Coordinates of C-alpha atoms and ligand atoms in Angstrom, one line a residue:
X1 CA 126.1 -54.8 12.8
X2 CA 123.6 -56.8 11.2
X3 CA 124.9 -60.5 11.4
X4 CA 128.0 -61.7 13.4
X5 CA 129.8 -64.0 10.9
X6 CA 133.4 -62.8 11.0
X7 CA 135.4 -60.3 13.2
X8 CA 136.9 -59.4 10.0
X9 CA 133.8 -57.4 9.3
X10 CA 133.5 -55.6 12.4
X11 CA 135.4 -52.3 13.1
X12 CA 137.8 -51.9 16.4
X13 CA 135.2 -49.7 17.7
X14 CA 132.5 -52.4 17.4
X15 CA 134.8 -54.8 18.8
X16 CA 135.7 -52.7 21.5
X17 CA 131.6 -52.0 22.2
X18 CA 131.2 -55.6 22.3
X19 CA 133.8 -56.2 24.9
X20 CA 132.6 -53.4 27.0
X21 CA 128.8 -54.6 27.2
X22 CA 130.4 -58.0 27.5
X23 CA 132.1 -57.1 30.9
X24 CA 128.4 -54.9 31.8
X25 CA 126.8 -57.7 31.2
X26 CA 128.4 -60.3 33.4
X27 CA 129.0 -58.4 36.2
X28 CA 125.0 -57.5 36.2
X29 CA 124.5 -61.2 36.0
X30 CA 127.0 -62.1 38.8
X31 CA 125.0 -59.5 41.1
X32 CA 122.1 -61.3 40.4
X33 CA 120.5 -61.5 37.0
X34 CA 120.1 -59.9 33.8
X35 CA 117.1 -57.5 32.9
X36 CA 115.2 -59.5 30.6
X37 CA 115.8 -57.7 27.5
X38 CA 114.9 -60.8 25.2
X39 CA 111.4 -61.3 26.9
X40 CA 109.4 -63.4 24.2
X41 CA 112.4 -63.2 21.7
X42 CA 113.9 -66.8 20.2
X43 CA 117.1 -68.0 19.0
X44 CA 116.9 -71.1 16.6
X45 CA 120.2 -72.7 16.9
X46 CA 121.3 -75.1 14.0
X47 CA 123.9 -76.9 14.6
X48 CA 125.7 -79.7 11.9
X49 CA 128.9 -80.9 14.4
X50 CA 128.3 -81.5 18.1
X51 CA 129.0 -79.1 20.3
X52 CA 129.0 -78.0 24.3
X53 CA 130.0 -74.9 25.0
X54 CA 128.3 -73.4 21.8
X55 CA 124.5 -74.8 22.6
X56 CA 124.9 -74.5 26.2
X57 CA 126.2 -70.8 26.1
X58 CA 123.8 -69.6 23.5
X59 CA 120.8 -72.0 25.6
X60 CA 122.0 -70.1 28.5
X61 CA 122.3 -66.7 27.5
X62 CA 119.2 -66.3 25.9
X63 CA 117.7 -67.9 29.1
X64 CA 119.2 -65.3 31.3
X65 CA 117.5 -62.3 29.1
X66 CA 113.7 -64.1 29.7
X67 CA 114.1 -65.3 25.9
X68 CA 114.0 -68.5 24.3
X69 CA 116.5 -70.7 22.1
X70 CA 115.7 -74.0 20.2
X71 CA 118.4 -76.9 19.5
X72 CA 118.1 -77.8 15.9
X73 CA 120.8 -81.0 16.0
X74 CA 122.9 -81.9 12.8
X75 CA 119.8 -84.6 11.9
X76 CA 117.1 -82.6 12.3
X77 CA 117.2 -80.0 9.1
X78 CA 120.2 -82.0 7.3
X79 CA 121.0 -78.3 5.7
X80 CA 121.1 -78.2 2.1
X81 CA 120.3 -82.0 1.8
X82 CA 116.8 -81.9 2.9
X83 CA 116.1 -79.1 2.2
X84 CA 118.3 -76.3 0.2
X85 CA 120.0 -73.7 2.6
X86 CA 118.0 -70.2 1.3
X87 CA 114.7 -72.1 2.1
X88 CA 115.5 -73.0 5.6
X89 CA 116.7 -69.5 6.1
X90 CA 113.3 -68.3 4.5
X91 CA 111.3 -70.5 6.9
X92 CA 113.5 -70.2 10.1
X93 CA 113.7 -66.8 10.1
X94 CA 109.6 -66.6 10.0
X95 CA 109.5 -68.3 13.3
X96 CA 112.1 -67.0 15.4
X97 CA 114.1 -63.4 15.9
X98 CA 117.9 -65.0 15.4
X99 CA 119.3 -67.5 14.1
X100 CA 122.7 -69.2 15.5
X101 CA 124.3 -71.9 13.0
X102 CA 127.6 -74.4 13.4
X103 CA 128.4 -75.4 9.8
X104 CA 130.8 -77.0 7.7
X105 CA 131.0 -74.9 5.0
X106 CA 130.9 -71.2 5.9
X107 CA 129.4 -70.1 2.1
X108 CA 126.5 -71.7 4.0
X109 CA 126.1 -69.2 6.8
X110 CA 126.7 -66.6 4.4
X111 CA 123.9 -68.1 2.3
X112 CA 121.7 -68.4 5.7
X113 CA 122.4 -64.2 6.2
X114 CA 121.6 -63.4 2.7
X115 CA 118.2 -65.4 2.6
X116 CA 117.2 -64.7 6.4
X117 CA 115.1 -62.0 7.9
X118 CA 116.6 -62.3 10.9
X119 CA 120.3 -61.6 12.4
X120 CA 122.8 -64.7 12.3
X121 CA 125.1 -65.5 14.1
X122 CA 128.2 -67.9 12.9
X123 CA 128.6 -70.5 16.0
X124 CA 131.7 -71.7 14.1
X125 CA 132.5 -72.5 10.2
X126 CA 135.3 -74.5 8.7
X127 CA 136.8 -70.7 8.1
X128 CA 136.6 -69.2 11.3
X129 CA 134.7 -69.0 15.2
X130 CA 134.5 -65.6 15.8
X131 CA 132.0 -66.3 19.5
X132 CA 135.5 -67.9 20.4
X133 CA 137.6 -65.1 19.0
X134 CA 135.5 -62.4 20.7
X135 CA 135.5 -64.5 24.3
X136 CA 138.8 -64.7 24.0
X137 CA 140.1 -61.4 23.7
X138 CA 137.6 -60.6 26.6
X139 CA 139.2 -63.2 28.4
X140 CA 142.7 -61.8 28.4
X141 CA 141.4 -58.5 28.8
X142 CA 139.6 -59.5 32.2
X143 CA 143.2 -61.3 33.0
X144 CA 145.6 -58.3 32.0
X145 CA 143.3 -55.1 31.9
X146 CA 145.1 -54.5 28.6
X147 CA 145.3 -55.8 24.9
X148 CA 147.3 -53.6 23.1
X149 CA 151.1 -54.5 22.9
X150 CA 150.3 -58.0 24.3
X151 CA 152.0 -60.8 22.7
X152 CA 149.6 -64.1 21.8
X153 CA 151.4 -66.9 20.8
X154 CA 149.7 -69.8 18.8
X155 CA 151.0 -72.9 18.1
X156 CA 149.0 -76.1 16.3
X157 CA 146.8 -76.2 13.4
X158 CA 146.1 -73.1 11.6
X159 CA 142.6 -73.4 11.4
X160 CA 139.3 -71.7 12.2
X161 CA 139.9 -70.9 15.6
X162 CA 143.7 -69.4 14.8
X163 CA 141.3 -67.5 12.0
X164 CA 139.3 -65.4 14.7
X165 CA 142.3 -65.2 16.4
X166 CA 144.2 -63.2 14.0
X167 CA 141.4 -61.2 12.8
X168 CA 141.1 -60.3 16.8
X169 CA 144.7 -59.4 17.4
X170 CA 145.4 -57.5 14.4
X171 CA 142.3 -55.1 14.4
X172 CA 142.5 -54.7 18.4
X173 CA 146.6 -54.1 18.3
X174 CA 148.1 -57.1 20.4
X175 CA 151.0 -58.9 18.8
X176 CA 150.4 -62.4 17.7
X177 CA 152.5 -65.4 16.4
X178 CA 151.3 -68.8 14.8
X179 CA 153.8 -71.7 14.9
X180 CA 152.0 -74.4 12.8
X181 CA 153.7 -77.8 10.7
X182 CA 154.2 -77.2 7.1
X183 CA 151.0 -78.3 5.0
X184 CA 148.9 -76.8 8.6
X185 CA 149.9 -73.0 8.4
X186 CA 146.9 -70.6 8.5
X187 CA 145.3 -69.7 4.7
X188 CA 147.3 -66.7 2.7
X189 CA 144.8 -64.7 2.7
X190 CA 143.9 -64.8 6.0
X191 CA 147.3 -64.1 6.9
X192 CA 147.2 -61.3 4.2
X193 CA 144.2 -59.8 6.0
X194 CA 145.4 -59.8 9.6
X195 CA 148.6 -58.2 8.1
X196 CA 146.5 -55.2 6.4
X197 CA 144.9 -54.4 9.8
X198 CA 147.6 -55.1 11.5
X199 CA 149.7 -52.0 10.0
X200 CA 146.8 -49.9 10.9
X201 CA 146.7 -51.2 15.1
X202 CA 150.0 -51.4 14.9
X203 CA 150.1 -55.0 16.4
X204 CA 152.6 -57.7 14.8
X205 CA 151.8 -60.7 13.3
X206 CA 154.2 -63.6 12.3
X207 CA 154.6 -67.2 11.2
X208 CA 157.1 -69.5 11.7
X209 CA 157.5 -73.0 11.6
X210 CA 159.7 -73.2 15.4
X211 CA 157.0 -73.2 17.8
X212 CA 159.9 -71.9 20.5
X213 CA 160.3 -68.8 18.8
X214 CA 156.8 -68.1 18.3
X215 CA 156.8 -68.6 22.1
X216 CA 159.5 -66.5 22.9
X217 CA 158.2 -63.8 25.4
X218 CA 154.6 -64.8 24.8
X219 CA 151.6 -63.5 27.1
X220 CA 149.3 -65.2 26.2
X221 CA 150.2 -69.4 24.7
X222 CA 147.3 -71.1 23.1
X223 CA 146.5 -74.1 21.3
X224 CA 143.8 -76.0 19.5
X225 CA 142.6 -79.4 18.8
X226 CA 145.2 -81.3 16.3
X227 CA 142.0 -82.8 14.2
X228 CA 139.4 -80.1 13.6
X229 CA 135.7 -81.7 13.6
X230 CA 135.5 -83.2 10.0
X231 CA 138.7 -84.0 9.7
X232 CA 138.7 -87.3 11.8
X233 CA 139.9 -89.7 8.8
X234 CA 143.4 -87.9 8.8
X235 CA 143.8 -87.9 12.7
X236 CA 146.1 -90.4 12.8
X237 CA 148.9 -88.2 10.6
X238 CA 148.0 -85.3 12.3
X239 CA 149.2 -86.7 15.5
X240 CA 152.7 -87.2 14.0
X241 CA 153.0 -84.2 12.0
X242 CA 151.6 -82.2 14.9
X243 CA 153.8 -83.6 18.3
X244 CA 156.6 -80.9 18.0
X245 CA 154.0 -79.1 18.6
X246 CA 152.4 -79.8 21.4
X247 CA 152.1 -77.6 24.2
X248 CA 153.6 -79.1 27.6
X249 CA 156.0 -77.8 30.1
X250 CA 158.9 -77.1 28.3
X251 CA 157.1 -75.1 25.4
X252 CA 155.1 -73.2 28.9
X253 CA 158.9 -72.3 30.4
X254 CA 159.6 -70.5 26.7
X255 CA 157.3 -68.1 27.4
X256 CA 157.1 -65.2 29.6
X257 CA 156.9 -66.4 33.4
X258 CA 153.1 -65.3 33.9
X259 CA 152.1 -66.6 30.4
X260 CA 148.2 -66.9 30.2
X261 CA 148.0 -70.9 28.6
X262 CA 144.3 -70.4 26.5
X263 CA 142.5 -73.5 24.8
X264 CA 139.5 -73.1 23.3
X265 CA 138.3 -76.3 24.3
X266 CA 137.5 -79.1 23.7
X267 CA 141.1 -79.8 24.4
X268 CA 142.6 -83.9 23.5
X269 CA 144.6 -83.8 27.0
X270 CA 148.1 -85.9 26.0
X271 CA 148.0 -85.0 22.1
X272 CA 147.9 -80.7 21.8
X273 CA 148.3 -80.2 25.5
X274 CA 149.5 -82.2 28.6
X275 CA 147.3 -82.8 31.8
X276 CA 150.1 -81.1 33.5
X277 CA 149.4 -77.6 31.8
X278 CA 145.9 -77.6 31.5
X279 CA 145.4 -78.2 35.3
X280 CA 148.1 -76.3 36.1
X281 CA 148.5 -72.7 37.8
X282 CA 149.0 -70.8 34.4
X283 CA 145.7 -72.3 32.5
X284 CA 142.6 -70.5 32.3
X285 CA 141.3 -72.6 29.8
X286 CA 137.8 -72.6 32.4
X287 CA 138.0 -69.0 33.0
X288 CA 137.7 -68.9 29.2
X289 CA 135.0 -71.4 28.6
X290 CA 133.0 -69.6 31.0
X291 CA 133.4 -66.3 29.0
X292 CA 131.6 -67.6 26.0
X293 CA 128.7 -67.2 28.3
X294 CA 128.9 -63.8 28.7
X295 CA 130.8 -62.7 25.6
X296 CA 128.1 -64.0 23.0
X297 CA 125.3 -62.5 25.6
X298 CA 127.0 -58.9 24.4
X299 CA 126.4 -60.0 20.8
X300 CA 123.0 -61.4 20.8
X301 CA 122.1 -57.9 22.6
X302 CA 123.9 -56.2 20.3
X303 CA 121.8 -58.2 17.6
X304 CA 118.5 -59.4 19.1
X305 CA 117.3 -56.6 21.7
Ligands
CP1 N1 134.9 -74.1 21.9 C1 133.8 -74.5 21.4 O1 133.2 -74.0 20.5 O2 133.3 -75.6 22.0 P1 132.0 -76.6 21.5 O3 132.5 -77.2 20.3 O4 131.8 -77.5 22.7 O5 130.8 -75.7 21.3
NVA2 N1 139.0 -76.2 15.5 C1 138.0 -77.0 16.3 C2 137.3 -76.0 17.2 C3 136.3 -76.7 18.1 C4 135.6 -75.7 19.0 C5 137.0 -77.6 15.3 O1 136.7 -77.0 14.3 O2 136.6 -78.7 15.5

């Protein structure tokens, strides 16, 4: 692994190695610290959206291993505006021993990996979020002490995050369904990809356009924001398309009785998900957003140490 930009490009055995040091490494940092493998080693983190979980997690993590990250916020650098992307690769990379970036356009990140000296790592693209991928197949592992032959359901927007989803489910075996609004459904070719490694985990993955039958039996039900960052000027037709959608307690008694409800936060309580759900005794939606913590310190050991 020399950059962590999509799980598409990591093997099930990677994966799996990831998940293990993930669980290592937060139960070392529960009993009271992590050895300070990153001692004098820096993460410059770029990020063009806002973000909470991302920069705190990454902050965090690399705090935790005696290392060192910087915030670069979206005014900062102004990638490819100020300055062009390869040149800020070239300089960043000079400086510091990673690089974490949140862009729009994901040919940027791959731009930033081919011009940078150091390992990058994709803190979420327009394409995908793979930190949130990895996190939460870690999560449900922690929950279930299983993957394989689990059933994810997701209903919403088939975007980024349903992206690293797929990618995760079909190369680590558990079933998955998307239910998204027609014009919303996840890119053919991602589909096209989870479906080639898919027949080789033997895990199941399925659209339809009925998010009860995606639900139907479902261990795991998640859902995204309705209005991705970026996409604010066409929030106001997303809510419309998008209510059939929404995951309340009706669409939660469709699923099996112990469904896992996931959200990768941040969640727009009332519009993808109702109070009632995300505070109630099936969410884990904290339990999750706690993992990115200890799921992206696997990776930047993995990358960094
Ligand atoms: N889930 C996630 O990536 O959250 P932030 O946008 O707050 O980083
Ligand atoms: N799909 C959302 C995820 C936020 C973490 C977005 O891109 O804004």
């Amino acid at each position: 692994m020399k950059h962590f930009l999509s799980l598409a490009d990591l093997s099930d055995e990677e994966i799996w190695a990831l998940l293990e040091k993930a669980r290592a490494l937060k139960s070392e940092y529960l009993a009271g610290g992590n050895k300070p493998i990153l001692q004098g080693k820096s993460l410059g983190m770029i990020f063009q959206k806002p973000s909470l979980r991302t920069r705190v997690s990454f902050e965090m993590g690399m705090e935790h291993f005696g290392g060192h990250a910087i915030y670069i916020s979206p005014n900062e650098i102004r990638l490819g505006e100020r300055e062009s992307v390869p040149d800020v690769a070239r300089v960043l990379s000079r400086y510091v021993n990673g690089i974490m970036a949140r862009v729009f356009a994901h040919a940027d990140l791959i731009m930033l990996a081919e011009y940078s000296r150091v390992p990058v790592i994709n803190g979420l693209s327009d394409y995908n979020h793979p930190c949130q991928g990895l996190t939460d197949v870690f999560t449900v592992w922690e929950k279930r002490g299983e993957l394989r032959g689990l059933k994810l359901a997701y209903v919403g927007d088939g975007n980024n995050v349903c992206t690293s989803l797929l990618f995760a489910m079909s190369k680590l075996g558990m079933h998955m369904a998307v239910a998204s609004p027609k014009g919303y459904e996840p890119p053919a070719d991602v589909m096209a990809q989870a479906q080639a490694f898919a027949s080789r985990s033997g895990s199941r993955i399925s659209f339809t356009y009925d998010p009860r039958e995606a639900v139907a039996g479902a261990d795991v039900l998640y859902t995204d924001t309705w209005t991705s960052m970026g996409q604010e000027d066409t929030a106001a037709i997303r809510r419309q398309v998008f209510q059939p959608y929404q995951v309340n307690a009706q669409l939660v008694a469709a699923a099996a009785s112990d469904v896992l409800v996931m959200h990768c936060l941040p969640a727009h309580r009332g519009e993808e998900i109702t109070d009632d759900v995300m505070d109630g005794p099936r969410s884990i939606v904290f339990d999750q957003a706690e993992n990115r913590l200890h799921a992206q310190k696997a990776v930047l050991a993995e990358l960094l140490a």
